[in-house]
PDB file of C-alpha atoms in Angstrom:
ATOM      1  CA  MET A 226    -183.567 -43.940  -4.505  1.00 54.00           C
ATOM      2  CA  GLU A 227    -181.807 -42.818  -7.680  1.00 61.00           C
ATOM      3  CA  ASN A 228    -184.016 -45.144  -9.693  1.00 62.00           C
ATOM      4  CA  PHE A 229    -187.112 -43.561  -8.179  1.00 64.00           C
ATOM      5  CA  ILE A 230    -185.840 -40.073  -9.063  1.00 65.00           C
ATOM      6  CA  LEU A 231    -185.062 -41.201 -12.613  1.00 66.00           C
ATOM      7  CA  LEU A 232    -188.491 -42.837 -12.904  1.00 61.00           C
ATOM      8  CA  ASP A 233    -190.107 -39.690 -11.547  1.00 66.00           C
ATOM      9  CA  ALA A 234    -188.212 -37.527 -14.055  1.00 66.00           C
ATOM     10  CA  LEU A 235    -189.282 -39.822 -16.906  1.00 65.00           C
ATOM     11  CA  ASN A 236    -192.897 -39.740 -15.726  1.00 64.00           C
ATOM     12  CA  MET A 237    -192.887 -35.953 -15.485  1.00 62.00           C
ATOM     13  CA  SER A 238    -191.355 -35.712 -18.927  1.00 76.00           C
ATOM     14  CA  PHE A 239    -193.939 -38.128 -20.365  1.00 84.00           C
ATOM     15  CA  ALA A 240    -196.741 -36.212 -18.644  1.00 84.00           C
ATOM     16  CA  SER A 241    -195.434 -32.908 -20.000  1.00 84.00           C
ATOM     17  CA  ILE A 242    -195.195 -34.263 -23.547  1.00 88.00           C
ATOM     18  CA  LEU A 243    -198.732 -35.611 -23.177  1.00 90.00           C
ATOM     19  CA  GLY A 244    -199.918 -32.219 -21.884  1.00 88.00           C
ATOM     20  CA  TYR A 245    -198.364 -30.363 -24.829  1.00 89.00           C
ATOM     21  CA  LEU A 246    -199.824 -32.910 -27.270  1.00 93.00           C
ATOM     22  CA  ALA A 247    -203.265 -32.609 -25.648  1.00 93.00           C
ATOM     23  CA  GLY A 248    -203.112 -28.797 -25.803  1.00 92.00           C
ATOM     24  CA  THR A 249    -201.985 -28.866 -29.438  1.00 95.00           C
ATOM     25  CA  LEU A 250    -204.882 -31.159 -30.406  1.00 97.00           C
ATOM     26  CA  THR A 251    -207.639 -29.284 -28.509  1.00 96.00           C
ATOM     27  CA  THR A 252    -206.356 -26.057 -30.119  1.00 96.00           C
ATOM     28  CA  LEU A 253    -205.840 -27.400 -33.684  1.00 97.00           C
ATOM     29  CA  ALA A 254    -209.325 -28.985 -33.491  1.00 97.00           C
ATOM     30  CA  PHE A 255    -210.861 -25.561 -34.182  1.00 97.00           C
ATOM     31  CA  VAL A 256    -208.939 -25.114 -37.473  1.00 97.00           C
ATOM     32  CA  PRO A 257    -211.167 -27.451 -39.590  1.00 97.00           C
ATOM     33  CA  GLN A 258    -214.268 -25.747 -38.136  1.00 97.00           C
ATOM     34  CA  VAL A 259    -212.905 -22.286 -39.056  1.00 97.00           C
ATOM     35  CA  VAL A 260    -212.037 -23.488 -42.599  1.00 97.00           C
ATOM     36  CA  LYS A 261    -215.444 -25.177 -43.046  1.00 97.00           C
ATOM     37  CA  THR A 262    -217.439 -22.159 -41.792  1.00 96.00           C
ATOM     38  CA  TRP A 263    -215.251 -19.671 -43.715  1.00 96.00           C
ATOM     39  CA  LYS A 264    -215.929 -21.560 -46.976  1.00 96.00           C
ATOM     40  CA  SER A 265    -219.609 -22.476 -46.477  1.00 96.00           C
ATOM     41  CA  LYS A 266    -220.709 -19.199 -44.812  1.00 96.00           C
ATOM     42  CA  SER A 267    -223.338 -21.425 -43.184  1.00 96.00           C
ATOM     43  CA  THR A 268    -223.609 -21.495 -39.390  1.00 96.00           C
ATOM     44  CA  ALA A 269    -227.208 -22.609 -38.714  1.00 96.00           C
ATOM     45  CA  ASP A 270    -226.146 -25.824 -36.941  1.00 96.00           C
ATOM     46  CA  ILE A 271    -223.531 -24.125 -34.746  1.00 97.00           C
ATOM     47  CA  SER A 272    -224.659 -23.087 -31.263  1.00 97.00           C
ATOM     48  CA  LEU A 273    -224.117 -19.388 -30.479  1.00 97.00           C
ATOM     49  CA  GLY A 274    -224.340 -20.229 -26.758  1.00 97.00           C
ATOM     50  CA  MET A 275    -221.522 -22.762 -27.116  1.00 97.00           C
ATOM     51  CA  PHE A 276    -219.071 -20.326 -28.684  1.00 97.00           C
ATOM     52  CA  VAL A 277    -219.947 -17.376 -26.408  1.00 98.00           C
ATOM     53  CA  THR A 278    -219.493 -19.550 -23.291  1.00 98.00           C
ATOM     54  CA  PHE A 279    -216.394 -21.217 -24.734  1.00 97.00           C
ATOM     55  CA  CYS A 280    -214.690 -17.895 -25.588  1.00 98.00           C
ATOM     56  CA  VAL A 281    -215.334 -16.506 -22.076  1.00 98.00           C
ATOM     57  CA  GLY A 282    -214.001 -19.759 -20.571  1.00 96.00           C
ATOM     58  CA  VAL A 283    -210.856 -19.762 -22.728  1.00 96.00           C
ATOM     59  CA  PHE A 284    -210.260 -16.083 -21.855  1.00 97.00           C
ATOM     60  CA  LEU A 285    -210.366 -17.062 -18.152  1.00 95.00           C
ATOM     61  CA  TRP A 286    -207.915 -19.941 -18.862  1.00 92.00           C
ATOM     62  CA  LEU A 287    -205.647 -17.319 -20.435  1.00 94.00           C
ATOM     63  CA  VAL A 288    -205.795 -15.081 -17.339  1.00 94.00           C
ATOM     64  CA  TYR A 289    -205.169 -18.228 -15.239  1.00 90.00           C
ATOM     65  CA  GLY A 290    -202.084 -18.959 -17.370  1.00 89.00           C
ATOM     66  CA  PHE A 291    -200.771 -15.416 -16.780  1.00 91.00           C
ATOM     67  CA  LEU A 292    -201.387 -15.674 -13.006  1.00 88.00           C
ATOM     68  CA  LEU A 293    -199.500 -18.987 -12.938  1.00 83.00           C
ATOM     69  CA  GLY A 294    -196.815 -17.693 -15.316  1.00 84.00           C
ATOM     70  CA  SER A 295    -197.273 -20.804 -17.458  1.00 84.00           C
ATOM     71  CA  PRO A 296    -196.165 -20.256 -21.104  1.00 83.00           C
ATOM     72  CA  PRO A 297    -197.847 -23.476 -22.425  1.00 81.00           C
ATOM     73  CA  ILE A 298    -201.229 -22.532 -20.887  1.00 85.00           C
ATOM     74  CA  ILE A 299    -200.874 -18.958 -22.242  1.00 90.00           C
ATOM     75  CA  ALA A 300    -199.825 -20.078 -25.748  1.00 89.00           C
ATOM     76  CA  ALA A 301    -202.504 -22.781 -26.115  1.00 90.00           C
ATOM     77  CA  ASN A 302    -205.275 -20.476 -24.920  1.00 93.00           C
ATOM     78  CA  VAL A 303    -204.230 -17.463 -27.037  1.00 96.00           C
ATOM     79  CA  ALA A 304    -204.400 -19.702 -30.139  1.00 96.00           C
ATOM     80  CA  THR A 305    -207.695 -21.343 -29.086  1.00 96.00           C
ATOM     81  CA  LEU A 306    -209.228 -17.943 -28.236  1.00 98.00           C
ATOM     82  CA  VAL A 307    -208.327 -16.518 -31.672  1.00 98.00           C
ATOM     83  CA  LEU A 308    -209.798 -19.561 -33.494  1.00 97.00           C
ATOM     84  CA  ALA A 309    -212.956 -19.743 -31.338  1.00 97.00           C
ATOM     85  CA  MET A 310    -213.509 -15.977 -31.743  1.00 98.00           C
ATOM     86  CA  ILE A 311    -213.282 -16.307 -35.547  1.00 97.00           C
ATOM     87  CA  ILE A 312    -216.020 -18.991 -35.402  1.00 97.00           C
ATOM     88  CA  LEU A 313    -218.089 -16.772 -33.052  1.00 97.00           C
ATOM     89  CA  PHE A 314    -217.597 -13.794 -35.419  1.00 97.00           C
ATOM     90  CA  LEU A 315    -218.687 -15.895 -38.442  1.00 97.00           C
ATOM     91  CA  LYS A 316    -221.687 -17.230 -36.465  1.00 96.00           C
ATOM     92  CA  ILE A 317    -222.839 -13.667 -35.711  1.00 96.00           C
ATOM     93  CA  LYS A 318    -222.060 -12.452 -39.268  1.00 95.00           C
ATOM     94  CA  TYR A 319    -223.933 -15.269 -41.071  1.00 93.00           C
ATOM     95  CA  LYS A 320    -226.699 -15.643 -38.489  1.00 81.00           C
TER      96      LYS A 320
ATOM     97  CA  MET B  59    -192.544 -11.626   5.018  1.00 54.00           C
ATOM     98  CA  GLU B  60    -195.859 -12.684   6.517  1.00 61.00           C
ATOM     99  CA  ASN B  61    -197.615 -10.202   4.271  1.00 62.00           C
ATOM    100  CA  PHE B  62    -195.967 -11.744   1.230  1.00 63.00           C
ATOM    101  CA  ILE B  63    -197.055 -15.223   2.284  1.00 65.00           C
ATOM    102  CA  LEU B  64    -200.612 -13.981   2.850  1.00 66.00           C
ATOM    103  CA  LEU B  65    -200.584 -12.234  -0.548  1.00 61.00           C
ATOM    104  CA  ASP B  66    -199.251 -15.367  -2.180  1.00 65.00           C
ATOM    105  CA  ALA B  67    -201.964 -17.489  -0.556  1.00 66.00           C
ATOM    106  CA  LEU B  68    -204.635 -15.042  -1.736  1.00 65.00           C
ATOM    107  CA  ASN B  69    -203.197 -15.036  -5.262  1.00 63.00           C
ATOM    108  CA  MET B  70    -203.097 -18.826  -5.396  1.00 62.00           C
ATOM    109  CA  SER B  71    -206.639 -18.993  -4.111  1.00 76.00           C
ATOM    110  CA  PHE B  72    -207.806 -16.441  -6.704  1.00 84.00           C
ATOM    111  CA  ALA B  73    -205.939 -18.327  -9.451  1.00 84.00           C
ATOM    112  CA  SER B  74    -207.518 -21.627  -8.356  1.00 84.00           C
ATOM    113  CA  ILE B  75    -211.023 -20.128  -8.329  1.00 88.00           C
ATOM    114  CA  LEU B  76    -210.347 -18.686 -11.794  1.00 90.00           C
ATOM    115  CA  GLY B  77    -209.089 -22.080 -13.001  1.00 88.00           C
ATOM    116  CA  TYR B  78    -212.206 -23.873 -11.728  1.00 89.00           C
ATOM    117  CA  LEU B  79    -214.448 -21.186 -13.265  1.00 93.00           C
ATOM    118  CA  ALA B  80    -212.587 -21.426 -16.593  1.00 93.00           C
ATOM    119  CA  GLY B  81    -212.879 -25.233 -16.591  1.00 92.00           C
ATOM    120  CA  THR B  82    -216.573 -25.083 -15.735  1.00 95.00           C
ATOM    121  CA  LEU B  83    -217.256 -22.645 -18.614  1.00 97.00           C
ATOM    122  CA  THR B  84    -215.231 -24.494 -21.288  1.00 96.00           C
ATOM    123  CA  THR B  85    -217.037 -27.707 -20.239  1.00 96.00           C
ATOM    124  CA  LEU B  86    -220.571 -26.253 -19.950  1.00 97.00           C
ATOM    125  CA  ALA B  87    -220.084 -24.552 -23.344  1.00 97.00           C
ATOM    126  CA  PHE B  88    -220.782 -27.897 -25.057  1.00 97.00           C
ATOM    127  CA  VAL B  89    -224.219 -28.288 -23.413  1.00 97.00           C
ATOM    128  CA  PRO B  90    -226.068 -25.790 -25.702  1.00 97.00           C
ATOM    129  CA  GLN B  91    -224.451 -27.460 -28.759  1.00 96.00           C
ATOM    130  CA  VAL B  92    -225.596 -30.922 -27.586  1.00 97.00           C
ATOM    131  CA  VAL B  93    -229.142 -29.604 -26.940  1.00 97.00           C
ATOM    132  CA  LYS B  94    -229.280 -27.801 -30.312  1.00 97.00           C
ATOM    133  CA  THR B  95    -227.986 -30.777 -32.308  1.00 96.00           C
ATOM    134  CA  TRP B  96    -230.137 -33.256 -30.355  1.00 96.00           C
ATOM    135  CA  LYS B  97    -233.283 -31.249 -31.208  1.00 96.00           C
ATOM    136  CA  SER B  98    -232.475 -30.221 -34.798  1.00 96.00           C
ATOM    137  CA  LYS B  99    -230.865 -33.525 -35.897  1.00 96.00           C
ATOM    138  CA  SER B 100    -228.965 -31.264 -38.321  1.00 96.00           C
ATOM    139  CA  THR B 101    -225.164 -31.331 -38.319  1.00 96.00           C
ATOM    140  CA  ALA B 102    -224.176 -30.117 -41.809  1.00 96.00           C
ATOM    141  CA  ASP B 103    -222.371 -27.005 -40.499  1.00 96.00           C
ATOM    142  CA  ILE B 104    -220.447 -28.882 -37.795  1.00 97.00           C
ATOM    143  CA  SER B 105    -216.918 -30.011 -38.698  1.00 97.00           C
ATOM    144  CA  LEU B 106    -216.302 -33.759 -38.230  1.00 97.00           C
ATOM    145  CA  GLY B 107    -212.552 -33.045 -38.149  1.00 97.00           C
ATOM    146  CA  MET B 108    -213.030 -30.603 -35.278  1.00 97.00           C
ATOM    147  CA  PHE B 109    -214.869 -33.059 -33.034  1.00 97.00           C
ATOM    148  CA  VAL B 110    -212.642 -36.067 -33.843  1.00 98.00           C
ATOM    149  CA  THR B 111    -209.486 -34.024 -33.089  1.00 98.00           C
ATOM    150  CA  PHE B 112    -211.104 -32.403 -30.043  1.00 97.00           C
ATOM    151  CA  CYS B 113    -212.201 -35.758 -28.540  1.00 98.00           C
ATOM    152  CA  VAL B 114    -208.701 -37.240 -28.963  1.00 98.00           C
ATOM    153  CA  GLY B 115    -207.186 -34.086 -27.394  1.00 96.00           C
ATOM    154  CA  VAL B 116    -209.582 -34.114 -24.427  1.00 96.00           C
ATOM    155  CA  PHE B 117    -208.858 -37.834 -23.910  1.00 97.00           C
ATOM    156  CA  LEU B 118    -205.127 -37.006 -23.720  1.00 95.00           C
ATOM    157  CA  TRP B 119    -205.927 -34.175 -21.210  1.00 92.00           C
ATOM    158  CA  LEU B 120    -207.753 -36.821 -19.164  1.00 94.00           C
ATOM    159  CA  VAL B 121    -204.730 -39.166 -19.173  1.00 94.00           C
ATOM    160  CA  TYR B 122    -202.578 -36.133 -18.263  1.00 90.00           C
ATOM    161  CA  GLY B 123    -204.911 -35.427 -15.326  1.00 89.00           C
ATOM    162  CA  PHE B 124    -204.546 -39.039 -14.106  1.00 91.00           C
ATOM    163  CA  LEU B 125    -200.731 -38.887 -14.443  1.00 88.00           C
ATOM    164  CA  LEU B 126    -200.675 -35.652 -12.429  1.00 83.00           C
ATOM    165  CA  GLY B 127    -203.303 -36.952  -9.972  1.00 84.00           C
ATOM    166  CA  SER B 128    -205.296 -33.745 -10.461  1.00 84.00           C
ATOM    167  CA  PRO B 129    -209.014 -34.200  -9.660  1.00 83.00           C
ATOM    168  CA  PRO B 130    -210.093 -30.866 -11.305  1.00 81.00           C
ATOM    169  CA  ILE B 131    -208.361 -31.753 -14.609  1.00 84.00           C
ATOM    170  CA  ILE B 132    -209.859 -35.275 -14.489  1.00 90.00           C
ATOM    171  CA  ALA B 133    -213.392 -34.061 -13.651  1.00 89.00           C
ATOM    172  CA  ALA B 134    -213.460 -31.249 -16.248  1.00 90.00           C
ATOM    173  CA  ASN B 135    -212.147 -33.512 -19.005  1.00 93.00           C
ATOM    174  CA  VAL B 136    -214.445 -36.473 -18.226  1.00 96.00           C
ATOM    175  CA  ALA B 137    -217.443 -34.115 -18.543  1.00 96.00           C
ATOM    176  CA  THR B 138    -216.094 -32.410 -21.692  1.00 96.00           C
ATOM    177  CA  LEU B 139    -215.253 -35.775 -23.289  1.00 98.00           C
ATOM    178  CA  VAL B 140    -218.800 -37.108 -22.688  1.00 98.00           C
ATOM    179  CA  LEU B 141    -220.388 -33.947 -24.179  1.00 97.00           C
ATOM    180  CA  ALA B 142    -217.998 -33.747 -27.161  1.00 97.00           C
ATOM    181  CA  MET B 143    -218.497 -37.478 -27.868  1.00 98.00           C
ATOM    182  CA  ILE B 144    -222.296 -37.001 -27.905  1.00 97.00           C
ATOM    183  CA  ILE B 145    -221.839 -34.241 -30.552  1.00 97.00           C
ATOM    184  CA  LEU B 146    -219.431 -36.476 -32.514  1.00 97.00           C
ATOM    185  CA  PHE B 147    -221.925 -39.375 -32.310  1.00 97.00           C
ATOM    186  CA  LEU B 148    -224.781 -37.123 -33.541  1.00 97.00           C
ATOM    187  CA  LYS B 149    -222.543 -35.759 -36.337  1.00 96.00           C
ATOM    188  CA  ILE B 150    -221.812 -39.305 -37.568  1.00 96.00           C
ATOM    189  CA  LYS B 151    -225.455 -40.417 -37.102  1.00 95.00           C
ATOM    190  CA  TYR B 152    -227.000 -37.467 -38.997  1.00 93.00           C
ATOM    191  CA  LYS B 153    -224.205 -37.101 -41.547  1.00 81.00           C
TER     192      LYS B 153
END
């Protein structure tokens, strides 16, 4: 029984680490796009529909995080929302 | 006490609906980008670094979903991974 509890604790810990790593990567992914678009001022190949829909979706994830009281969900989605909104802003500016 | 339980059940239900809606939007967001890139065959403004990092991150979310045994996390991330990988494939093809 104790072994099962230990195994369960290890699994949960591994899952949590994986979740944080996944959230970090899907958030950091938008950094190279922001840098690229900021420098090139060219957004012809970027879909406006993608970033409008994505920003609304991430905003809902953020509200979901607040409702659940989950700091990792809140933190990841605040960062992603800021980055995705910069890309959306640049898309509209350099349309 | 019963009122609190009812309120809690309503809140959880609202949070779940919000979570599903958020997941649907952040997944569907990639559809207009796939359609745009598929038609234009032009990917100069899309960051390779963004889609490589994003695909790895979504794959880790998928593993996280399996570890947690959460069908919504699995479903949302399978769909997002397929769409993001199509964009990554097109980016590499039309580089």
